[in-house]
Short mmCIF file of C-alpha atoms and ligand atoms in Angstrom, two decimals:
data_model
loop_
_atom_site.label_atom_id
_atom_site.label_comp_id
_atom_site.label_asym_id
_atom_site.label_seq_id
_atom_site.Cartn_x
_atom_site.Cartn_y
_atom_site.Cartn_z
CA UNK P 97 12.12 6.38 -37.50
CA UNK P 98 9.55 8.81 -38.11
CA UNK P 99 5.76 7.30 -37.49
CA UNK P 100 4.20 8.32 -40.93
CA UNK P 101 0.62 7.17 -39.07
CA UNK P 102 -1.06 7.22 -35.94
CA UNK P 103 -4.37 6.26 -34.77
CA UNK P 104 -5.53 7.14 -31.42
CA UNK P 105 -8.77 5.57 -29.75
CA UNK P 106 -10.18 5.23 -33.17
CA UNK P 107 -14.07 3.99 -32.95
CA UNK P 108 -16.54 3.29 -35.56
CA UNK P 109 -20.09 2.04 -34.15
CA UNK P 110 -22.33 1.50 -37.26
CA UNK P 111 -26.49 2.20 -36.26
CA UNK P 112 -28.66 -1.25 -36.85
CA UNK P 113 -31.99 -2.27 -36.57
CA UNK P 114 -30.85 -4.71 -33.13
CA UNK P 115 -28.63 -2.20 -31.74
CA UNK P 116 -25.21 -0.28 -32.37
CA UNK P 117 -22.10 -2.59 -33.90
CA UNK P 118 -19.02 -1.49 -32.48
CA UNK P 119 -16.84 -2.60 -35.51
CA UNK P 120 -13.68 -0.27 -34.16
CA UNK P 121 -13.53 0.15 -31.01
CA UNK P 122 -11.19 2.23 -28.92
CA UNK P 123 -8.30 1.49 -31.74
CA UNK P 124 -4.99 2.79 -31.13
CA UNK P 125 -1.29 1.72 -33.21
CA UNK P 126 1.18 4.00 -35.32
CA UNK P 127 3.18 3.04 -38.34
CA UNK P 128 6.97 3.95 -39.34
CA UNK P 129 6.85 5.26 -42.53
CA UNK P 130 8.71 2.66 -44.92
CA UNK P 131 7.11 0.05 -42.82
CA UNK P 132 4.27 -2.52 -43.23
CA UNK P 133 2.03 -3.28 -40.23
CA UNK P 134 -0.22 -6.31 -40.62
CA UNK P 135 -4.06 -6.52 -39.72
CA UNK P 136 -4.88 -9.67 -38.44
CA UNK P 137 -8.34 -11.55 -37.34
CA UNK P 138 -11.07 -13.40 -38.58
CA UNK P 139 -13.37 -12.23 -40.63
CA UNK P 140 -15.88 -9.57 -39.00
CA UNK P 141 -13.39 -8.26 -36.44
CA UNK P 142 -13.30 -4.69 -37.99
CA UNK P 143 -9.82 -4.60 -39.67
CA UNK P 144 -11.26 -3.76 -43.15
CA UNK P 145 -13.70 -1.07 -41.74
CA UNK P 146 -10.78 0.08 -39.83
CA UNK P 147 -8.44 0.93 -42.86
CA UNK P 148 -11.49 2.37 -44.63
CA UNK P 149 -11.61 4.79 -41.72
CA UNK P 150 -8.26 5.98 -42.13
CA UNK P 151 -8.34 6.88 -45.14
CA UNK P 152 -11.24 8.15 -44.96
CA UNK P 153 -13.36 6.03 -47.24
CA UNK P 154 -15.59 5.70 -43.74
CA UNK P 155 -16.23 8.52 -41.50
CA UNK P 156 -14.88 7.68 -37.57
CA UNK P 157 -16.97 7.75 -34.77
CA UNK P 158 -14.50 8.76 -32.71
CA UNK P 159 -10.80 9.31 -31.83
CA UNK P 160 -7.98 11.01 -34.11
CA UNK P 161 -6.18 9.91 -37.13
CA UNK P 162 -2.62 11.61 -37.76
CA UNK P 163 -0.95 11.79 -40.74
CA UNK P 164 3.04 12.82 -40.97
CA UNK P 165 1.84 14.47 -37.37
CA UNK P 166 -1.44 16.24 -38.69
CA UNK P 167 -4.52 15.34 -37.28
CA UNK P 168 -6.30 14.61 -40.31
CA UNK P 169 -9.35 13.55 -38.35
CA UNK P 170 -11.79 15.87 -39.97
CA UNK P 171 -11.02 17.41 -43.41
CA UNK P 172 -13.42 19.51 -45.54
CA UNK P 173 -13.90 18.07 -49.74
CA UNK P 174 -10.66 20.46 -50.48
CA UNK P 175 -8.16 18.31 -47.75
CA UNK P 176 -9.77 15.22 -48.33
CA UNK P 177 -8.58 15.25 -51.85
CA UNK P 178 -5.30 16.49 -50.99
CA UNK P 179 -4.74 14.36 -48.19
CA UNK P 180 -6.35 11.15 -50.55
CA UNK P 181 -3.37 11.70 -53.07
CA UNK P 182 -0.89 10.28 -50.33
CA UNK P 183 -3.71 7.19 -49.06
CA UNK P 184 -4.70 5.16 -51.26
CA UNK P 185 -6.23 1.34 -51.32
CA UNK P 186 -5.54 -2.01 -53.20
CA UNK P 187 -8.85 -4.33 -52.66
CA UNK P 188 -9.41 -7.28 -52.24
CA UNK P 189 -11.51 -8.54 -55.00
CA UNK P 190 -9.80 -6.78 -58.24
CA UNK P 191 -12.55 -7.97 -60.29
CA UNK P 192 -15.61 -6.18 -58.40
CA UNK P 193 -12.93 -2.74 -57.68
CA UNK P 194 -12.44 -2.29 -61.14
CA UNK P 195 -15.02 -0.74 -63.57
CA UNK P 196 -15.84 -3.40 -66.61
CA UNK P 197 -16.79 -0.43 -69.03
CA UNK P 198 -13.07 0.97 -68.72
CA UNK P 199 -9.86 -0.63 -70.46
CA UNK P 200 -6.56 -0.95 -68.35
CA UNK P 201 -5.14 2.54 -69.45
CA UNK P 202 -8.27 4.17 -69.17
CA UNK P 203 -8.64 2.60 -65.48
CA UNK P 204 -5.11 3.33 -64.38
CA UNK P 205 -4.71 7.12 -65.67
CA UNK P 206 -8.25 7.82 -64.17
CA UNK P 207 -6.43 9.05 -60.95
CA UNK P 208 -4.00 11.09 -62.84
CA UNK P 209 -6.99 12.82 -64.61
CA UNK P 210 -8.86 13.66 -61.32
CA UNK P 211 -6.00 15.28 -60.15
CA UNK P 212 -5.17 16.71 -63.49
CA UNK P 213 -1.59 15.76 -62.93
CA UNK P 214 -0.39 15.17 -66.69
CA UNK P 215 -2.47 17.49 -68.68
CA UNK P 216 -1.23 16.44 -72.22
CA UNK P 217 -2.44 12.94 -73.81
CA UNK P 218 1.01 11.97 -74.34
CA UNK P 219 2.62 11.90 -71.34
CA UNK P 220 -0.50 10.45 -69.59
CA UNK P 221 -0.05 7.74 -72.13
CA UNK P 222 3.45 7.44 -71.45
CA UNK P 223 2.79 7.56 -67.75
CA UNK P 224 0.62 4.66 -68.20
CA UNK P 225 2.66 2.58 -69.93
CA UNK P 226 5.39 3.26 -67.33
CA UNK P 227 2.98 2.50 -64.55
CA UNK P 228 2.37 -0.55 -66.44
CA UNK P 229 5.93 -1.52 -66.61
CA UNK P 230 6.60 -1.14 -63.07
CA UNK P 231 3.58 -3.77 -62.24
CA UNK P 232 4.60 -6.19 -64.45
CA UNK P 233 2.06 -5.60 -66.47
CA UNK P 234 2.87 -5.99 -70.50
CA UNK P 235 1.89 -2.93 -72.51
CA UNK P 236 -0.21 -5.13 -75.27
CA UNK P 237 -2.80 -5.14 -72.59
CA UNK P 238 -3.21 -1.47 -72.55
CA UNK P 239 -6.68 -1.58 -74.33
CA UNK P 240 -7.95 -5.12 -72.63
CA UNK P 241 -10.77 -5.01 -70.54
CA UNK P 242 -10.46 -6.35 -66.54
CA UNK P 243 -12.31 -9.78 -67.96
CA UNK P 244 -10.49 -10.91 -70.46
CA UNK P 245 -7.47 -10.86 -67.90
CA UNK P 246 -6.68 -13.42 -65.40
CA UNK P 247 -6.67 -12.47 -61.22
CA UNK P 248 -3.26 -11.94 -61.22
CA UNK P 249 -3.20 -9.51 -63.93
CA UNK P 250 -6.23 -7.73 -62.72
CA UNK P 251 -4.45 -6.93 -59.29
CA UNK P 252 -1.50 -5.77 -60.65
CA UNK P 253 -3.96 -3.09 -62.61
CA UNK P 254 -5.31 -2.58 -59.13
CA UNK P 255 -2.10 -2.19 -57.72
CA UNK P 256 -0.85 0.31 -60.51
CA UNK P 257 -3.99 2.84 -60.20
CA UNK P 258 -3.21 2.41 -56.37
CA UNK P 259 0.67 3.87 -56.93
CA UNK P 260 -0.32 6.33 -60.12
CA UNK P 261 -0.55 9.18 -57.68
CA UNK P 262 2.96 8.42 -56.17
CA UNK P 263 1.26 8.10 -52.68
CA UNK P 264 3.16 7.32 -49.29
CA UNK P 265 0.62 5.10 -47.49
CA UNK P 266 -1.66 1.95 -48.84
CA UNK P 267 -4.38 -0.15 -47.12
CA UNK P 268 -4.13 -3.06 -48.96
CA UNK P 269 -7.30 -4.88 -47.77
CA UNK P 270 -7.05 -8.98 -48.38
CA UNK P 271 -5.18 -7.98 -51.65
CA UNK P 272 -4.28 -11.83 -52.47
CA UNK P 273 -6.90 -13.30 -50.79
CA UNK P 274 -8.92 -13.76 -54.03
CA UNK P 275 -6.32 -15.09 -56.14
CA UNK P 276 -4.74 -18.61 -57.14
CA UNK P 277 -1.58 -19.94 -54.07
CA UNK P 278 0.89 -19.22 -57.43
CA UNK P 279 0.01 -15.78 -58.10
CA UNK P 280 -0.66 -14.88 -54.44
CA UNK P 281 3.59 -14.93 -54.02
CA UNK P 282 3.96 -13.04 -57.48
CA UNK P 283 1.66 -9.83 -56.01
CA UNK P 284 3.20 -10.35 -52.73
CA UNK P 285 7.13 -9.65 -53.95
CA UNK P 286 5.91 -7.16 -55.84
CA UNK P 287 4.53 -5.37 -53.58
CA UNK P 288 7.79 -5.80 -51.31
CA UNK P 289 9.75 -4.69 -54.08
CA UNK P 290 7.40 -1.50 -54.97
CA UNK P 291 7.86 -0.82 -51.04
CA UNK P 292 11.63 -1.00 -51.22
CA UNK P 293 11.39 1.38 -54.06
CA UNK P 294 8.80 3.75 -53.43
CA UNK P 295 9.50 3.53 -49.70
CA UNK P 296 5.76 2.83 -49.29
CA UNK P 297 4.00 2.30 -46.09
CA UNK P 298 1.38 -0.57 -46.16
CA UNK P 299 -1.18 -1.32 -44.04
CA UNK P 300 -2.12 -5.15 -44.37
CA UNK P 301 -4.96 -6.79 -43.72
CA UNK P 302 -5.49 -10.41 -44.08
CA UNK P 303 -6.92 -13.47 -41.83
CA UNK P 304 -3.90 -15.58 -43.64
CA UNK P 305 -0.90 -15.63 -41.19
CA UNK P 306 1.37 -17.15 -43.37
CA UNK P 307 0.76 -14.02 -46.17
CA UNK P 308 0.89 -11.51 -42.87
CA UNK P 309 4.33 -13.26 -42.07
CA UNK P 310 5.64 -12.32 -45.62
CA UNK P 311 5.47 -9.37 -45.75
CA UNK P 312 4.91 -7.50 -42.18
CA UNK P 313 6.82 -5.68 -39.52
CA UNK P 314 5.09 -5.35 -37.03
CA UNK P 315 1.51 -7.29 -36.00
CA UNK P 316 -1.68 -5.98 -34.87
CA UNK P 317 -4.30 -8.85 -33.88
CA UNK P 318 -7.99 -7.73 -33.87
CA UNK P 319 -10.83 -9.52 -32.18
CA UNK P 320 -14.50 -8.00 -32.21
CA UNK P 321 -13.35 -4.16 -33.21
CA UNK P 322 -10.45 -4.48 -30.09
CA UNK P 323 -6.75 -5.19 -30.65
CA UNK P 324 -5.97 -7.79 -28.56
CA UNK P 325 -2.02 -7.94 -29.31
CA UNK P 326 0.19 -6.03 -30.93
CA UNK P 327 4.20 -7.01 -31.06
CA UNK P 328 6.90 -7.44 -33.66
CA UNK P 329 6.55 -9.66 -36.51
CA UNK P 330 9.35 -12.17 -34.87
CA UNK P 331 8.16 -11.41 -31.74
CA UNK P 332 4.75 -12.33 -32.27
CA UNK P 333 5.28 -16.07 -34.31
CA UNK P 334 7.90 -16.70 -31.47
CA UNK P 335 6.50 -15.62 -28.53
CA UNK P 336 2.60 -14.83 -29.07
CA UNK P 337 0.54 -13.89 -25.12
CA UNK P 338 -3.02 -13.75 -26.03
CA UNK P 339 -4.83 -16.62 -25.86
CA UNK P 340 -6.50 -15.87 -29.20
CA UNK P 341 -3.08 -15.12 -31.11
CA UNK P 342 -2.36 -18.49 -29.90
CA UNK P 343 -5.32 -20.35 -30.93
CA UNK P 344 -5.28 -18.54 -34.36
CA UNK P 345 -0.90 -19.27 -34.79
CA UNK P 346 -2.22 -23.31 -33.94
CA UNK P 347 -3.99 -23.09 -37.73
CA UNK P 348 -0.98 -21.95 -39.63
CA UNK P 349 1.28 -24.80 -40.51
CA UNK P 350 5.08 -24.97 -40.11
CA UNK P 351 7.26 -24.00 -42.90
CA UNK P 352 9.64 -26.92 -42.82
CA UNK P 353 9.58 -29.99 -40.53
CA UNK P 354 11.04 -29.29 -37.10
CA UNK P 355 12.13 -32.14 -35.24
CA UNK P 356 11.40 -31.89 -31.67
CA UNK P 357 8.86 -28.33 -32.14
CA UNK P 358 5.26 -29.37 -30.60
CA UNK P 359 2.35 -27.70 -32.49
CA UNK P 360 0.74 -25.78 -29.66
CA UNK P 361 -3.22 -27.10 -30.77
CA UNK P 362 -5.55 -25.00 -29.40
CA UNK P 363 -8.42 -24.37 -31.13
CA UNK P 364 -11.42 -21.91 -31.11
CA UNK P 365 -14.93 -23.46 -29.25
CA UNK P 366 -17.55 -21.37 -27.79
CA UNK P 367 -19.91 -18.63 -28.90
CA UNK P 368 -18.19 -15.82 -30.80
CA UNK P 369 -19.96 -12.75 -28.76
CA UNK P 370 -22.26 -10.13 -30.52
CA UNK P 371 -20.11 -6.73 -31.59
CA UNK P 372 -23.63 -5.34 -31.27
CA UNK P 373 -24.46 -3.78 -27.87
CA UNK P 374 -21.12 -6.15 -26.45
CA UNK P 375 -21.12 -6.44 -23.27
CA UNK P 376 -18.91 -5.98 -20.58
CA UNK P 377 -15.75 -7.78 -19.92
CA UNK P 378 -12.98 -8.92 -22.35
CA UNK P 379 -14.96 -10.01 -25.61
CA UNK P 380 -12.62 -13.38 -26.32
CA UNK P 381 -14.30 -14.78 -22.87
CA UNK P 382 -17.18 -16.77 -24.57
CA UNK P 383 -14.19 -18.76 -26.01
CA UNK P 384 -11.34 -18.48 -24.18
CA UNK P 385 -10.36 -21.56 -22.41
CA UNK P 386 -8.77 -19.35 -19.77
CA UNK P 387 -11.39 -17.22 -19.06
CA UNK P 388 -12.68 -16.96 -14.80
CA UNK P 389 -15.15 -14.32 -13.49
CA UNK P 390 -13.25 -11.25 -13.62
CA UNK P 391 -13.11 -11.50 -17.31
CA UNK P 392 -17.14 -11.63 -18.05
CA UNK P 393 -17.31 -8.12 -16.10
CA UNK P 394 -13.93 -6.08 -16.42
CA UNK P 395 -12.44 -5.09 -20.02
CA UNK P 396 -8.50 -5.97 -19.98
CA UNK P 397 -6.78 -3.05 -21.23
CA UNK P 398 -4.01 -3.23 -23.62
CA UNK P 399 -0.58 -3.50 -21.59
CA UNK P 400 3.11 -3.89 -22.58
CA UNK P 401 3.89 -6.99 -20.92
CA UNK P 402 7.88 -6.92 -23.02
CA UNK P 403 9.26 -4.48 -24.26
CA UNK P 404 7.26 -3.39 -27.66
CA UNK P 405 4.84 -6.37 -27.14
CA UNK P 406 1.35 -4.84 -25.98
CA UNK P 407 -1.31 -7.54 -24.94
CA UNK P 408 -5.49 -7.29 -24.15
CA UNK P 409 -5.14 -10.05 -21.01
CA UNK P 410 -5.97 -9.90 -17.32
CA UNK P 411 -3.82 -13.08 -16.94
CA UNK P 412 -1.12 -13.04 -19.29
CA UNK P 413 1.63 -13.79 -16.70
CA UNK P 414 -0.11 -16.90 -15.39
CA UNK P 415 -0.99 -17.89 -18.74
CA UNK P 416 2.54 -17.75 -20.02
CA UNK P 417 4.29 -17.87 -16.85
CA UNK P 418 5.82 -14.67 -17.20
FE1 LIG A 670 -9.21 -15.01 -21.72
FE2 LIG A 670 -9.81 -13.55 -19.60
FE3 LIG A 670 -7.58 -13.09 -20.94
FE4 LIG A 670 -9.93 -12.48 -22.01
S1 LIG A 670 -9.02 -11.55 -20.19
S2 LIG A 670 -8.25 -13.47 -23.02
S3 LIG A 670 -11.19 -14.13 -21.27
S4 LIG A 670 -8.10 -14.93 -19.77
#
């Protein structure tokens, strides 16, 4: 399948008053168009700076950013807007992402009238309303304002203004992190379905495994602006490497009640390291519990130990007696 994007060696250091904060650093991954690849980490590990990057909502530092094959890494106003029509972003806090002052058909044809897609008032209406129907999204609430709805209802406005310029690729940044367990599996299936649609490409991010589970292909774990593993969804549940895949899987709890499956506990001690000025060495070694000398001085690079299963470890092998 055709990779729709592709990052390569993507960096963004952000200037402080103690020093520079790698937030991305050195990123690399593509996506198959039609696919979802889920962000994982905890929070502060760059993955929401590093889908505002992509789509350009951040300039990069460094590296390249292709879309469909094109580097899109540096675009004047005139591409950015172009190129914007295809990316677009569902947030994680509908609330705060949506502006109070404007009613839900005045918030979700705002795309369509920066683009000045549907010049006549009635078939921006009726675009609405059809945008409307495809979130779930009853038509009544056309002239409500985002606070007199509930979470649920708000994202789905979120998600329609996302998908009113028909585009091909979404970062969908923590997009049911804010909202109640019940609604989160609502948004989720309808995003899947809007996928299987649309044949949308998603970007995920979330520090929930069991929501990344749900709904990705592939995995990418991040850990202070690095990826640290990267592997098929199944691949990654069933047979994660990195000792901080591992220690973050240990949190998630089991779906069902497996007779005989051990819960491999192991969980996160030490320091988390500075992403300002880091230093040398692999960045997990303040808290791995495998760590030894070589690891405080040499960066592991990111190697595909299986086939399609890339991991940031100098000792995977012995670790997982490979
Ligand atoms: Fe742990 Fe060393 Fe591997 Fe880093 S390189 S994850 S510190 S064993």
């Amino acid at each position: 399948m055709a990779k729709l994007l592709e990052a390569i060696n993507l960096k963004k250091y952000f200037k402080t008053p103690k020093g520079t904060l790698h937030a991305v650093d050195g990123v690399s991954f593509s996506i198959e168009a039609g696919k979802t690849l889920g962000v994982v980490g905890e929070s502060g590990c760059g993955k929401s700076t590093l889908g505002r990057v992509l789509i350009h909502l951040l300039d990069r530092t460094d590296g390249k950013i292709l879309f469909e094959g094109q580097d899109i890494s540096d675009l004047n106003k005139q591409q950015l807007k172009e190129v914007r029509q295809n990316m677009q972003m569902i947030f994680q806090d509908p609330f705060a992402s949506l502006n109070p002052r404007q009613s839900v058909s005045e918030i979700i044809a705002e795309p369509l009238q920066i683009y000045n897609r549907i010049p006549s008032k009635a078939d921006l209406e009726k675009q609405v309303f059809s945008l409307m129907d495809t979130v779930g999204l009853a038509r009544r609430l056309a002239n409500s304002y985002p606070h007199e709805l509930d979470g649920g209802r708000r994202q789905r406005i979120g998600v329609a203004r996302a998908l009113a310029l028909n585009p091909k690729f979404i970062v969908c940044d923590e997009p049911v992190s804010a909202l109640d367990v019940s609604i989160q599996a609502q948004i989720l299936n309808l995003m899947q379905d809007l996928q299987e649609e649309r044949d949308l490409t998603y970007l995920f991010i979330t520090h929930n495994l069991s929501v990344v589970k749900h709904i990705s292909d592939d995995i990418l774990v991040m850990y202070l602006g690095k990826v640290v593993e990267f592997a098929s969804d199944e691949e990654i549940f069933e047979h994660r490497l990195h000792p901080y895949t591992k220690a973050l899987l240990a949190a998630v709890p089991l779906p069902v009640y497996q007779p005989g499956r051990k819960r491999e506990r192991q969980l996160l001690q030490g320091e988390l390291s500075s992403p300002i000025n880091p230093k040398p060495g692999c960045r997990f070694a303040s808290r791995c519990p495998y760590a030894k000398e070589r690891c405080l001085t040499e960066e592991p690079p990111l190697v595909e130990e299986m086939p399609g299963h890339f991991v940031a470890c100098h000792y995977t092998k012995e670790i997982n007696n490979l």
